[in-house]
Each structure stands twice: as structure tokens, then as C-alpha cells.
Coordinates of C-alpha atoms and ligand atoms in Angstrom, one line a residue:
M1 CA 6.8 -0.1 -28.3
N2 CA 5.9 -3.6 -30.0
R3 CA 5.0 -5.9 -27.0
E4 CA 4.9 -9.4 -27.5
K5 CA 1.5 -11.1 -27.5
S6 CA 0.4 -14.3 -26.0
A7 CA -1.2 -16.8 -28.4
L8 CA -5.1 -16.1 -26.9
Q9 CA -4.4 -12.1 -27.2
I10 CA -3.5 -13.1 -31.1
A11 CA -6.7 -15.5 -31.2
R12 CA -8.9 -13.1 -29.3
A13 CA -8.4 -10.2 -31.6
A14 CA -9.5 -11.8 -34.4
Y15 CA -12.6 -12.5 -32.6
Q16 CA -15.9 -10.7 -34.0
P17 CA -18.7 -10.2 -31.1
R18 CA -22.1 -11.0 -32.2
L19 CA -24.7 -8.5 -32.1
P20 CA -28.3 -8.8 -31.7
K21 CA -30.3 -8.8 -35.3
A22 CA -31.5 -5.2 -35.1
L23 CA -28.4 -3.8 -34.3
R24 CA -27.0 -5.4 -37.2
A25 CA -29.5 -4.0 -39.5
G26 CA -28.8 -1.5 -42.0
N27 CA -31.6 0.8 -41.1
I28 CA -32.2 1.2 -37.5
R29 CA -34.9 3.2 -35.9
V30 CA -35.5 4.3 -32.1
E31 CA -39.1 4.0 -31.0
F32 CA -40.7 5.4 -27.6
G33 CA -42.8 4.2 -24.7
A34 CA -44.8 6.4 -22.5
P35 CA -43.3 8.6 -20.1
T36 CA -41.5 7.3 -17.2
A37 CA -41.3 8.1 -13.3
P38 CA -39.2 6.7 -10.7
A39 CA -40.9 3.9 -8.3
T40 CA -40.3 6.2 -5.3
H41 CA -39.5 9.9 -4.3
A42 CA -40.9 11.3 -7.6
E43 CA -41.5 14.8 -6.4
D44 CA -37.9 15.1 -4.9
I45 CA -36.6 13.9 -8.0
K46 CA -38.7 15.9 -10.3
K47 CA -37.2 19.1 -8.7
L48 CA -33.8 18.1 -9.1
F49 CA -34.2 17.0 -12.7
P50 CA -36.7 19.2 -14.4
D51 CA -35.1 19.2 -17.7
T52 CA -34.6 15.6 -18.1
F53 CA -37.5 13.8 -15.7
G54 CA -40.4 11.9 -17.2
Q55 CA -38.4 11.0 -20.6
P56 CA -40.0 7.4 -22.3
V57 CA -38.2 4.1 -22.5
A58 CA -36.3 3.8 -26.0
K59 CA -36.3 0.7 -27.9
I60 CA -33.8 0.1 -30.9
V61 CA -35.5 -1.4 -33.8
E62 CA -35.3 -2.1 -37.5
G63 CA -36.8 -0.1 -39.7
D64 CA -36.9 3.2 -41.9
C65 CA -33.9 5.2 -40.0
N66 CA -35.0 8.4 -37.9
L67 CA -31.4 8.8 -36.8
N68 CA -28.7 11.4 -37.3
S69 CA -26.2 10.2 -40.0
A70 CA -24.3 13.5 -40.0
P71 CA -20.6 13.4 -38.9
L72 CA -20.5 13.8 -35.2
K73 CA -17.9 14.2 -32.3
V74 CA -18.5 11.8 -29.4
G75 CA -16.6 11.6 -26.5
V76 CA -16.4 8.1 -24.3
V77 CA -15.2 8.0 -20.2
L78 CA -14.4 5.0 -18.4
S79 CA -15.7 5.6 -14.7
G80 CA -14.9 3.8 -11.5
G81 CA -13.7 0.1 -11.2
Q82 CA -12.5 -2.1 -13.8
A83 CA -14.6 -4.8 -15.4
P84 CA -13.9 -7.0 -18.5
G85 CA -15.2 -5.8 -21.8
G86 CA -15.0 -2.0 -21.1
H87 CA -12.7 -2.0 -24.3
N88 CA -15.4 -3.9 -26.4
V89 CA -17.9 -1.0 -25.1
I90 CA -15.6 1.1 -26.8
A91 CA -15.1 -0.7 -30.0
G92 CA -18.9 -1.1 -30.3
L93 CA -19.2 2.5 -29.9
F94 CA -16.5 3.5 -32.3
D95 CA -17.5 0.9 -35.1
A96 CA -21.2 2.0 -35.0
L97 CA -20.5 5.5 -35.2
K98 CA -17.9 5.3 -38.4
A99 CA -20.4 2.8 -39.9
A100 CA -23.3 5.4 -39.6
N101 CA -20.7 8.1 -40.8
P102 CA -16.9 7.4 -41.4
A103 CA -16.4 11.3 -40.8
T104 CA -17.6 10.7 -37.1
S105 CA -14.7 11.4 -34.6
V106 CA -14.6 9.4 -31.3
Y107 CA -12.5 10.9 -28.3
G108 CA -11.3 9.0 -25.4
F109 CA -11.3 10.9 -22.2
L110 CA -8.3 10.0 -19.9
K111 CA -8.2 8.7 -16.4
G112 CA -11.9 8.8 -15.7
P113 CA -14.1 11.8 -15.3
G114 CA -11.4 13.8 -14.2
G115 CA -10.6 13.7 -17.7
C116 CA -13.4 15.5 -18.6
M117 CA -13.3 18.2 -15.9
K118 CA -9.4 18.7 -17.4
G119 CA -10.2 18.6 -20.9
K120 CA -7.7 15.6 -21.2
Y121 CA -8.5 13.4 -23.9
K122 CA -6.9 11.7 -27.1
E123 CA -8.7 10.8 -30.4
L124 CA -9.4 6.8 -30.9
T125 CA -8.4 5.9 -34.2
N126 CA -8.8 2.1 -36.2
E127 CA -5.4 1.3 -34.8
I128 CA -6.1 2.0 -31.2
I129 CA -9.5 0.2 -31.3
D130 CA -7.8 -2.7 -33.2
E131 CA -5.3 -3.1 -30.1
Y132 CA -7.6 -3.3 -27.6
R133 CA -10.6 -5.5 -29.1
N134 CA -11.8 -8.4 -26.9
T135 CA -9.2 -7.8 -24.2
G136 CA -9.5 -6.9 -20.6
G137 CA -8.9 -3.9 -18.5
F138 CA -9.2 -0.3 -19.0
D139 CA -5.8 0.6 -20.2
M140 CA -6.8 2.2 -23.6
I141 CA -7.9 5.2 -22.0
M142 CA -7.5 4.1 -18.2
S143 CA -10.2 5.1 -15.7
G144 CA -10.6 7.3 -12.4
R145 CA -13.0 7.8 -9.6
D146 CA -13.7 11.6 -9.9
K147 CA -17.0 13.0 -9.4
I148 CA -18.2 15.8 -11.7
E149 CA -20.4 17.2 -8.8
K150 CA -19.3 20.7 -7.8
P151 CA -20.6 23.5 -9.8
E152 CA -17.1 24.0 -10.8
D153 CA -16.7 20.9 -12.5
L154 CA -19.9 20.9 -14.1
A155 CA -18.9 24.1 -15.5
A156 CA -15.4 22.8 -16.5
C157 CA -17.0 20.0 -18.4
L158 CA -19.3 22.6 -20.2
E159 CA -16.3 24.7 -21.0
N160 CA -14.3 21.7 -22.7
F161 CA -17.4 20.2 -24.5
A162 CA -18.4 23.3 -26.1
E163 CA -14.4 23.6 -27.2
M164 CA -14.5 20.7 -28.8
G165 CA -17.8 20.8 -30.3
L166 CA -18.7 17.7 -28.6
D167 CA -22.1 16.2 -29.4
G168 CA -22.7 13.3 -27.0
L169 CA -20.6 11.6 -24.5
V170 CA -20.8 8.3 -23.5
V171 CA -20.3 7.1 -19.7
I172 CA -19.1 3.8 -19.0
G173 CA -19.8 3.2 -15.1
G174 CA -21.6 1.9 -12.3
D175 CA -24.6 3.2 -10.5
D176 CA -22.7 6.2 -8.9
S177 CA -21.6 7.0 -12.4
N178 CA -24.8 6.4 -14.5
T179 CA -26.3 9.1 -11.7
N180 CA -23.6 11.4 -12.0
A181 CA -23.9 11.2 -15.9
A182 CA -27.6 12.0 -15.2
V183 CA -26.8 15.2 -13.3
L184 CA -24.5 16.0 -16.0
A185 CA -26.9 15.5 -18.6
E186 CA -29.5 17.8 -17.0
Y187 CA -26.8 20.7 -16.1
L188 CA -26.0 20.5 -20.0
K189 CA -29.4 20.5 -21.3
A190 CA -30.3 23.6 -18.9
Q191 CA -27.4 25.1 -20.0
N192 CA -28.4 24.5 -24.0
S193 CA -25.6 22.6 -24.5
K194 CA -25.6 20.4 -27.7
T195 CA -23.5 17.4 -25.4
R196 CA -25.9 14.5 -24.9
I197 CA -24.9 12.1 -22.3
I198 CA -25.7 8.4 -22.5
G199 CA -24.6 6.0 -19.6
V200 CA -23.3 2.2 -19.5
P201 CA -23.9 -0.3 -17.2
K202 CA -20.6 -1.5 -15.7
T203 CA -19.7 -2.8 -12.6
I204 CA -18.5 -6.6 -11.9
D205 CA -20.6 -6.1 -8.4
G206 CA -23.7 -7.0 -10.4
D207 CA -25.5 -4.5 -8.2
M208 CA -26.9 -2.0 -11.2
K209 CA -29.9 -4.1 -12.4
N210 CA -33.4 -3.8 -12.6
E211 CA -36.5 -4.4 -14.9
Q212 CA -34.6 -2.5 -17.7
I213 CA -31.2 -3.6 -17.1
E214 CA -30.6 -7.4 -16.6
A215 CA -27.1 -7.4 -15.8
S216 CA -24.2 -4.8 -15.6
F217 CA -21.4 -5.8 -17.8
G218 CA -18.1 -7.7 -16.4
F219 CA -19.9 -9.6 -13.7
D220 CA -19.9 -12.6 -15.7
T221 CA -16.3 -12.5 -16.4
A222 CA -15.5 -11.9 -12.8
V223 CA -17.4 -14.4 -11.2
K224 CA -16.1 -17.1 -13.7
T225 CA -12.7 -15.9 -12.8
Y226 CA -13.4 -16.2 -9.1
S227 CA -15.4 -19.5 -9.5
E228 CA -12.5 -21.4 -11.0
L229 CA -10.3 -20.1 -8.5
I230 CA -12.6 -21.3 -5.7
G231 CA -12.9 -24.5 -7.3
N232 CA -9.5 -25.0 -7.2
I233 CA -9.3 -24.3 -3.6
C234 CA -12.4 -26.7 -3.2
R235 CA -10.0 -29.5 -4.8
D236 CA -6.8 -28.4 -2.8
A237 CA -8.9 -28.6 0.7
T238 CA -10.1 -32.1 -0.2
S239 CA -6.4 -33.0 -1.0
A240 CA -4.8 -31.6 1.8
V241 CA -7.7 -32.4 4.1
K242 CA -6.2 -30.0 6.7
Y243 CA -7.1 -26.2 6.0
W244 CA -10.2 -24.1 6.5
H245 CA -10.2 -21.4 3.7
F246 CA -12.1 -18.3 4.3
I247 CA -12.7 -16.7 1.0
R248 CA -13.9 -12.8 0.7
L249 CA -14.8 -11.8 -2.8
M250 CA -15.2 -8.3 -4.3
G251 CA -18.5 -7.1 -5.0
R252 CA -19.3 -4.0 -2.5
A253 CA -22.2 -3.9 -0.5
A254 CA -24.5 -6.3 -2.6
S255 CA -23.6 -10.1 -2.3
H256 CA -24.6 -11.1 -6.0
V257 CA -20.6 -12.5 -6.7
G258 CA -20.5 -14.4 -3.6
L259 CA -23.9 -16.0 -4.6
E260 CA -23.0 -16.8 -7.9
C261 CA -19.9 -18.2 -7.0
A262 CA -21.4 -20.5 -4.5
L263 CA -24.1 -21.4 -7.3
Q264 CA -20.7 -22.4 -9.6
T265 CA -18.7 -24.1 -6.9
H266 CA -20.9 -25.3 -3.8
P267 CA -18.6 -24.4 -1.0
N268 CA -19.3 -25.4 2.7
I269 CA -20.5 -22.2 3.6
C270 CA -21.5 -18.7 1.8
L271 CA -22.7 -15.8 4.1
I272 CA -25.2 -13.7 2.3
S273 CA -25.2 -9.9 3.8
E274 CA -28.6 -9.3 2.7
E275 CA -30.2 -12.3 4.6
I276 CA -27.8 -11.4 7.6
Q277 CA -29.2 -8.0 7.5
E278 CA -32.8 -9.4 7.1
K279 CA -32.6 -11.6 10.0
G280 CA -30.7 -8.8 12.2
T281 CA -28.2 -11.5 12.8
T282 CA -25.4 -10.2 14.9
L283 CA -21.4 -10.9 14.4
Q284 CA -21.5 -13.1 17.3
E285 CA -24.4 -15.0 15.6
I286 CA -22.3 -15.6 12.5
V287 CA -19.5 -16.5 14.2
D288 CA -21.4 -19.4 15.6
Y289 CA -23.2 -20.5 12.8
I290 CA -19.6 -21.1 11.2
A291 CA -18.4 -22.6 14.1
D292 CA -21.2 -25.0 14.3
I293 CA -20.4 -26.4 11.0
V294 CA -16.7 -26.8 11.8
V295 CA -17.4 -28.9 14.6
K296 CA -20.3 -30.9 12.7
R297 CA -17.7 -31.5 9.9
A298 CA -14.9 -32.0 12.0
A299 CA -17.3 -34.8 13.8
A300 CA -17.4 -36.6 10.5
G301 CA -13.8 -36.6 10.2
K302 CA -13.4 -33.5 7.9
N303 CA -11.0 -31.0 9.6
Y304 CA -11.1 -28.8 6.0
G305 CA -13.8 -26.7 4.5
V306 CA -14.5 -23.8 2.3
L307 CA -16.2 -20.6 3.2
V308 CA -17.2 -17.5 1.1
V309 CA -17.7 -13.9 2.5
P310 CA -18.8 -11.1 0.3
E311 CA -16.8 -7.9 1.0
G312 CA -19.8 -6.1 2.0
L313 CA -20.6 -8.2 4.9
V314 CA -19.8 -6.0 7.9
E315 CA -22.2 -3.1 6.7
F316 CA -24.9 -5.5 7.0
I317 CA -24.1 -6.8 10.1
S318 CA -27.0 -5.0 12.4
D319 CA -24.5 -3.4 14.9
I320 CA -21.9 -2.7 12.4
K321 CA -24.6 -1.2 10.4
V322 CA -26.1 1.1 12.7
M323 CA -22.5 2.1 13.8
I324 CA -21.1 2.8 10.3
D325 CA -24.3 4.9 9.7
E326 CA -23.6 6.9 12.5
L327 CA -19.8 7.3 11.6
S328 CA -21.0 8.5 7.8
N329 CA -23.0 11.3 9.8
I330 CA -20.3 12.4 11.8
L331 CA -17.8 12.5 8.8
G332 CA -20.6 14.4 7.0
K333 CA -20.0 17.0 9.5
D334 CA -16.0 16.6 11.0
E335 CA -14.5 14.6 8.1
K336 CA -11.4 16.7 7.9
F337 CA -11.0 17.4 11.6
I338 CA -11.0 13.5 12.4
H339 CA -8.7 13.1 9.9
E340 CA -6.2 15.7 11.1
L341 CA -6.2 14.3 14.5
G342 CA -2.8 13.3 15.8
D343 CA -2.7 9.2 15.4
H344 CA -5.6 6.7 15.6
S345 CA -6.2 6.1 19.4
E346 CA -7.0 9.9 19.3
R347 CA -9.5 9.3 16.5
V348 CA -10.8 6.6 18.6
Q349 CA -11.2 8.5 21.6
Y350 CA -13.1 11.3 19.8
L351 CA -15.6 9.3 18.2
S352 CA -16.3 7.2 21.1
G353 CA -17.9 10.5 22.5
Q354 CA -19.5 11.0 19.4
L355 CA -20.9 7.6 19.1
A356 CA -24.3 6.4 20.7
D357 CA -22.8 4.1 23.7
H358 CA -23.6 0.7 21.8
S359 CA -22.0 2.0 18.5
A360 CA -19.3 3.1 20.4
R361 CA -18.6 -0.3 22.0
V362 CA -18.8 -2.0 18.6
Y363 CA -16.1 0.2 16.8
S364 CA -14.0 -0.2 20.1
S365 CA -14.1 -4.1 19.5
L366 CA -13.0 -3.9 16.1
P367 CA -9.4 -4.6 14.9
E368 CA -7.4 -1.3 14.3
D369 CA -6.9 -1.6 10.4
I370 CA -10.9 -2.3 10.3
Q371 CA -11.4 0.9 12.4
E372 CA -9.5 3.0 10.2
V373 CA -11.1 2.0 7.0
L374 CA -14.3 2.5 8.5
L375 CA -13.4 6.1 8.6
K376 CA -12.8 6.2 4.7
R377 CA -15.2 7.2 2.4
D378 CA -15.0 7.4 -1.8
S379 CA -16.0 10.1 -3.6
H380 CA -19.5 8.7 -3.9
G381 CA -19.7 8.4 0.0
N382 CA -19.1 4.6 -0.2
V383 CA -17.0 2.8 2.3
P384 CA -14.0 1.3 0.6
L385 CA -15.1 -2.4 2.0
S386 CA -12.2 -4.2 -0.5
Q387 CA -9.9 -2.8 2.1
V388 CA -11.8 -4.2 5.2
E389 CA -10.5 -7.8 6.0
T390 CA -13.4 -9.6 7.1
E391 CA -12.1 -13.2 6.2
R392 CA -9.1 -12.5 9.0
L393 CA -11.7 -11.3 11.6
L394 CA -14.0 -14.5 11.2
M395 CA -10.9 -16.6 11.2
D396 CA -9.6 -15.3 14.4
L397 CA -13.3 -15.2 16.3
V398 CA -13.7 -18.9 14.8
H399 CA -10.3 -19.7 15.9
D400 CA -11.4 -18.3 19.7
K401 CA -14.8 -19.9 19.6
I402 CA -13.3 -23.1 19.0
K403 CA -10.8 -23.0 21.4
H404 CA -13.3 -22.1 23.8
L405 CA -15.4 -25.4 23.0
K406 CA -12.3 -27.4 22.9
S407 CA -11.5 -26.4 26.7
K408 CA -15.0 -27.1 27.6
G409 CA -14.5 -30.5 25.9
E410 CA -17.4 -30.0 23.6
T411 CA -15.1 -30.6 20.1
E412 CA -12.1 -32.1 19.1
A413 CA -11.8 -30.1 16.0
K414 CA -8.9 -28.6 14.3
F415 CA -9.2 -25.6 13.0
S416 CA -6.4 -24.4 10.8
S417 CA -7.3 -21.5 8.4
L418 CA -5.9 -19.6 5.5
G419 CA -7.7 -16.9 4.0
H420 CA -7.8 -15.3 0.3
F421 CA -9.4 -12.5 -1.0
F422 CA -10.3 -12.2 -4.5
G423 CA -11.1 -9.3 -6.4
Y424 CA -8.8 -7.3 -8.3
E425 CA -7.5 -10.7 -10.0
G426 CA -11.0 -10.7 -12.0
R427 CA -11.5 -7.1 -12.8
C428 CA -9.4 -7.0 -16.2
A429 CA -9.5 -10.9 -17.2
F430 CA -10.1 -11.4 -21.0
P431 CA -14.0 -11.0 -21.5
T432 CA -15.8 -14.0 -21.7
N433 CA -17.8 -14.5 -24.8
F434 CA -20.9 -13.2 -23.0
D435 CA -19.3 -10.3 -22.0
A436 CA -17.3 -9.7 -25.3
D437 CA -20.8 -9.6 -27.1
Y438 CA -22.8 -8.1 -24.5
C439 CA -20.4 -4.9 -24.0
Y440 CA -20.0 -4.6 -28.1
S441 CA -23.8 -4.5 -28.2
L442 CA -23.9 -1.9 -25.5
G443 CA -21.7 0.4 -26.9
Y444 CA -23.1 -0.2 -30.6
G445 CA -26.5 0.8 -28.9
A446 CA -25.0 3.5 -27.2
A447 CA -24.1 4.9 -30.5
Q448 CA -27.6 4.8 -31.5
L449 CA -28.7 6.5 -28.9
V450 CA -26.1 9.4 -29.4
R451 CA -27.4 9.5 -33.0
A452 CA -31.5 10.0 -31.8
D453 CA -30.2 12.8 -29.8
L454 CA -31.1 11.2 -26.0
T455 CA -29.6 12.7 -23.0
G456 CA -29.7 11.3 -19.4
Y457 CA -30.0 7.5 -20.9
T458 CA -28.4 4.2 -19.5
V459 CA -28.4 2.1 -22.7
N460 CA -29.6 -1.5 -22.1
V461 CA -29.5 -4.9 -24.0
Q462 CA -32.2 -7.5 -22.7
N463 CA -33.4 -11.0 -23.6
L464 CA -30.1 -11.8 -22.5
T465 CA -30.9 -15.6 -21.8
K466 CA -31.5 -16.1 -25.5
S467 CA -29.0 -16.3 -28.3
S468 CA -27.7 -12.9 -29.2
D469 CA -29.5 -12.6 -32.4
E470 CA -32.5 -12.1 -30.0
W471 CA -31.2 -9.4 -27.9
V472 CA -33.1 -6.3 -27.7
A473 CA -31.4 -3.0 -27.4
G474 CA -32.4 0.2 -26.1
G475 CA -32.5 3.2 -23.5
T476 CA -33.5 3.7 -19.8
P477 CA -34.3 7.2 -18.6
V478 CA -32.0 7.7 -15.7
T479 CA -34.3 9.4 -13.7
M480 CA -36.8 6.5 -13.9
M481 CA -33.9 4.5 -11.9
L482 CA -33.3 6.8 -9.1
N483 CA -34.4 7.2 -5.4
M484 CA -33.3 9.3 -2.6
E485 CA -30.9 7.8 0.1
M486 CA -28.7 9.5 2.9
R487 CA -24.7 10.2 1.4
K488 CA -22.2 11.9 3.8
G489 CA -25.3 12.6 5.8
R490 CA -27.2 14.3 3.1
P491 CA -30.4 13.0 1.0
T492 CA -29.1 12.2 -2.5
P493 CA -30.3 10.9 -5.5
V494 CA -28.8 8.2 -6.3
I495 CA -29.5 4.6 -8.7
K496 CA -31.0 2.2 -6.6
K497 CA -28.7 -0.4 -5.8
A498 CA -29.9 -4.3 -6.5
L499 CA -29.2 -6.1 -3.3
V500 CA -29.9 -9.9 -3.2
E501 CA -33.5 -10.8 -2.9
M502 CA -34.7 -13.4 -0.1
D503 CA -37.3 -13.8 -2.7
G504 CA -35.5 -14.3 -5.7
K505 CA -35.0 -17.6 -7.5
P506 CA -31.1 -17.4 -7.0
F507 CA -31.0 -17.1 -2.9
K508 CA -33.9 -19.9 -2.8
F509 CA -31.7 -22.1 -4.7
F510 CA -28.9 -21.6 -2.5
A511 CA -31.1 -21.9 0.5
A512 CA -32.4 -25.0 -0.4
N513 CA -29.4 -26.9 -0.7
R514 CA -26.8 -24.9 1.6
D515 CA -27.3 -27.6 4.4
E516 CA -26.3 -30.4 2.2
W517 CA -23.3 -28.5 0.5
A518 CA -22.2 -27.8 4.5
I519 CA -21.6 -31.3 5.6
N520 CA -21.4 -33.1 2.3
D521 CA -18.4 -32.4 0.0
C522 CA -20.4 -31.3 -3.0
Y523 CA -18.0 -29.1 -4.8
M524 CA -18.4 -28.3 -8.3
F525 CA -14.9 -27.4 -10.4
P526 CA -16.2 -24.9 -13.0
G527 CA -12.4 -24.6 -14.4
A528 CA -10.7 -22.2 -16.4
I529 CA -13.0 -19.5 -18.8
Q530 CA -12.9 -21.1 -22.2
Y531 CA -13.3 -19.0 -25.3
F532 CA -13.0 -21.6 -27.9
G533 CA -15.2 -24.9 -28.1
P534 CA -18.9 -26.1 -27.2
S535 CA -21.8 -23.4 -26.9
E536 CA -22.4 -24.8 -23.4
V537 CA -19.0 -24.4 -22.2
C538 CA -17.9 -21.1 -23.7
D539 CA -21.1 -19.4 -23.9
A540 CA -23.7 -20.0 -20.9
P541 CA -24.5 -17.0 -19.1
T542 CA -24.5 -17.0 -15.1
K543 CA -26.3 -19.3 -13.0
T544 CA -28.1 -16.0 -11.6
L545 CA -29.1 -14.8 -14.8
L546 CA -30.4 -18.0 -15.6
L547 CA -32.6 -18.6 -12.6
E548 CA -33.7 -15.1 -12.8
K549 CA -34.9 -14.8 -16.8
G550 CA -34.4 -18.1 -18.0
G551 CA -37.3 -19.8 -15.8
C552 CA -34.6 -22.9 -15.3
E553 CA -35.1 -24.3 -11.4
S554 CA -31.5 -24.9 -11.1
G555 CA -29.2 -22.5 -13.2
G556 CA -28.0 -25.6 -14.8
Ligands
FBP601 P1 -17.6 0.0 -9.3 O1 -18.6 0.0 -8.5 O2 -16.9 1.3 -9.7 O3 -17.5 -0.7 -10.5 O4 -16.4 -1.1 -8.3 C1 -16.2 -2.1 -8.3 C2 -15.5 -2.6 -7.3 O5 -14.3 -3.5 -7.7 C3 -16.1 -2.9 -6.0 O6 -16.2 -4.3 -6.0 C4 -14.4 -2.8 -5.0 O7 -15.2 -2.7 -3.7 C5 -14.2 -1.6 -5.5 O8 -14.5 -1.2 -7.0 C6 -12.7 -1.6 -5.3 O9 -12.3 -0.4 -5.6 P2 -10.5 0.5 -6.1 O10 -10.9 -0.2 -7.4 O11 -11.0 1.6 -6.3 O12 -9.9 -0.1 -5.1

């Protein structure tokens, strides 16, 4: 079917993503540093990854080529939530492998890691790749959340890869998927398989970052999409002057998405889950904090405002967090039994007997829909936070509080609230120039790591606040990024999630300004993502990245 294309689709198809200088070179080398170890739990991790533990950091440089130039067979799979730029990773991988040897074949596994286990794939051709260059979404080969975990899953991959004669597999995913990729790499190596596994850091959540990985791809585009919408809502709020907008933003546990959007738009309130956890703030204290700002703004004649809340908030509120951890342990033992119980009230009754007293009280105080969501876990053991309507919970509680204050004659505030959730809207946007270039470079870099015969690595591109010419690509051994965490009641190796740091520059900048933003209308309007025009409008990285890496004090 020949689908009609928009003017932007046609113009973006012609965009040639920029590559770091070393990746553009005809002669590419991979060089190595010293052996590595994770920051914590080194002994546990060494036992679990005996064949891939301690590998050195790899750096891709210009120089006499020391890479395999024979024709290869390389697979690629998209894992987990969509993030803008995934197609460009595949395009970069494809172009680099074909440039090294046109006889190389690239296969896309369909619908995520499940495609690897089921042996479902298609060969990627020039026509397919060209159709998807610089587009958002993962629809070229689709994604999925299956986890290659059980012995039979690993064995199925081994068999399928051997049948295909696969030299390498590139796994495009977040922290959990890159961890899973490392488990697969270790298993395949122990089985003397020739298939090498390379991960790519993907997630709009921005939580897969560390000293080696400066940013996960997709974050840049997603936060700019949400910031445009939040800016529009700020403008609507100051025009209608009658609504408080409560906006929940996707991003799982970490508050990077919310924080970046706050830096871009200056809402009246932005809750940062990590701060709430650090201070041990209770739900009631959060409600009091919001109500206080509502009352102060009302006293200044402003019965409107904008609040941003990260989707992960509930997991960080001290009493709810304890309760969720207890629930995870109970689910680790009795998940099937609990879900087979007749109805919601039976589940609540059963859990009340299993949870500690305080947790049982917290659980029963939550609305029914939130109680049910908290009983779900994805294949990696995470609560599906995008389904928890935290903004509605807060709106209801603040409403009750204001009503109470009014009944005591302590305020005349009018509190009329509207709830929003921005998440899926940002995951498949056309990648920004930054994400288009970054993703293409990641794919191009991943191809070199496969050619270098490396396995159990995540590709990285560093120096991201500089011009793309100065970006530096390489590979980080996954075992170096692992730590042990409790998942479904069991200690499990996982890549350490990056949370917002209280002593990090992005949070400090926000904290220094939020009181002013709360009362005065300091809204900023970033507008829609621009692909063509002045570089300061089209190519700027996020304020988070600028503050973290650029040495700039305002992210401006
Ligand atoms: P990843 O960690 O897989 O990148 O997921 C990103 C994300 O968009 C989260 O922000 C969100 O909580 C989750 O996916 C939603 O999952 P689903 O797509 O399964 O509804």
C-alpha cells in the first residue's frame, strides 16, 4: 500500500544525520582500556557472569582498521517502550554494516525479544530502511516486552541464532533490556555460540545514564514534545484564569522527564519523587504543600496554576513505598493465587491479612483502580506506573483540603482542576535533530562493536553537548553497570537506574527557582520542536544535559 506522506515526512526522509568524526572515517579502530568492575556487588556479579565479567571499556577511533570486514549476519531487536529515534539506530547499523561489506545481511526480529525466541524476523533491505529514516515509532519491526529469561528462552535463542548463522544481535532497549542482553551474551558465550550481543541505551525515561552513558535516546524528543504541550497549557491557564491543571508525565520511577519539563516551562509546582523519598514526605504532606500554594496564589488573585507530577511519584512516598515493597514480596510468592481470587474486595481482604498493619491501612486508603494497578508487575518486575492516575488522586485530595480550609474560613480560594497525562504522545514523535543524529551514531557505533567481535557491551556516544563532530563513540561492558536489587522478592542483577540527584545541577537549579515560579507566573513557552532553522532553535540538547555536562549554570 502506498500511503500518502506529509510534507514533513518527505522533508525529513532527506535529512542526513550527522556522525562523529571518527565514525565518518574510512579507517575505524576499536581500542581498549583497563579491565572494569561494577561499583558494588562485584563478587555476586562475577559469579553470575563468569565469561563476560571485567571486560575493558572500548573506544572507537580513527586509525588502521582492526575490525572484521567479512560479510556478516546481524540481527536487531527493539525491546520495551517506544522512544523516538529507534529507526535511526537501525538505519545507522544498516548503513555502517553495508559500508564495511555490502554482502552483510541485517535481520529485524519482530515484536521484540519474543521474535528472537520464536525465530520471527525479516531481512532489512534498502527500501525498508529508506521508508523509516528519521521517523518516530518502532513500527519498522515493532517492539515487545518479553524477557529472555528462562532456560528454555535462552536455549530457543541459541537454536534460532545458530540456524540463521547469526554473528551478532543488537538489542535496543532500556536498563532492563540491556541487563537481559548481558544475560543472553553470557549464556551464548558459555555455549560457544558465535552470536555476539550489543545493547543500545533507549528510553524516554532518561534513567539509563551514568558516567559512560550520557543520555538514553528518545528522552530529548519526548521531553520537548511534553514541554510544548505544558507551555501551551500554561498559556491557556493564564488566558482562562480559572483552572488548576494537574499534569502527570510518563517516565517510570525517575523524575528526569518532569524535571526537564519544569526547566523548560517553569510550572507553579513540580513534584520530584526522589526529593520526596529523601525527605520521607508523606502523602498528606504533599497535599498540604500543594494546597498552600493554591491558597497563596488565590490570595494574589490567581485561582489557576500548573502542576507537574512524575508518574512514579507513588513509589517514592515513604508509606506507599514500604507497602509496594511488601506487595512485591507477597506477589513473588502468591501472584497466581491473588489474581485468581474472585473479586477486588477478596483481594483487598486477603492482602490486608498479609501486609503489615500500617501498609494494610495505606493500601485500603487508596482508590480501587490504584489498588488494582499496584498488584500488577511487568515481565521485569516493575509496577506499570503509567496506569496509576496520580494526578486524579492529588486533585481529589487537594480539593478536600481546600474545602476544609474554606469551611474554617481560612481561604477563599476557588479550586477547579483539570487532569492530564502526557506519555504515549511523546514516544513516537519525529526525532529531534539531536535524537536523529545521536541514534544514527549509536547504530553506527554498535555496528563497529559487532565487527570488533565484542559481546556483553552497551554502545555509547559521549561528549553530547559538543558539536556532533566531536562526539566520541565506544562500548561499555554491561557488567560494569550492574548492581544487585530485589526483584519479585529475589536478589537480581540489574543496571543501576539513574534517579534525579539532589546535589545534581539540574535539581539545584530547579530548587533555587521553584518558590518564585510557584507564586509568580514565570511560565516559558518552548513551542513545537523545530527541524529546520537556526541551530540554537533546532539542535540544542536538553537543559538537563547542558547543566550536567556543559558546565552551564542555567541550562540556557
Ligand atoms: P522503557 O523503560 O521500556 O523504555 O519504557 C518507557 C515507558 O514509556 C515508561 O515511561 C512507561 O511507564 C512505560 O514505558 C509504559 O509501558 P507500556 O508501553 O507497556 O504501556
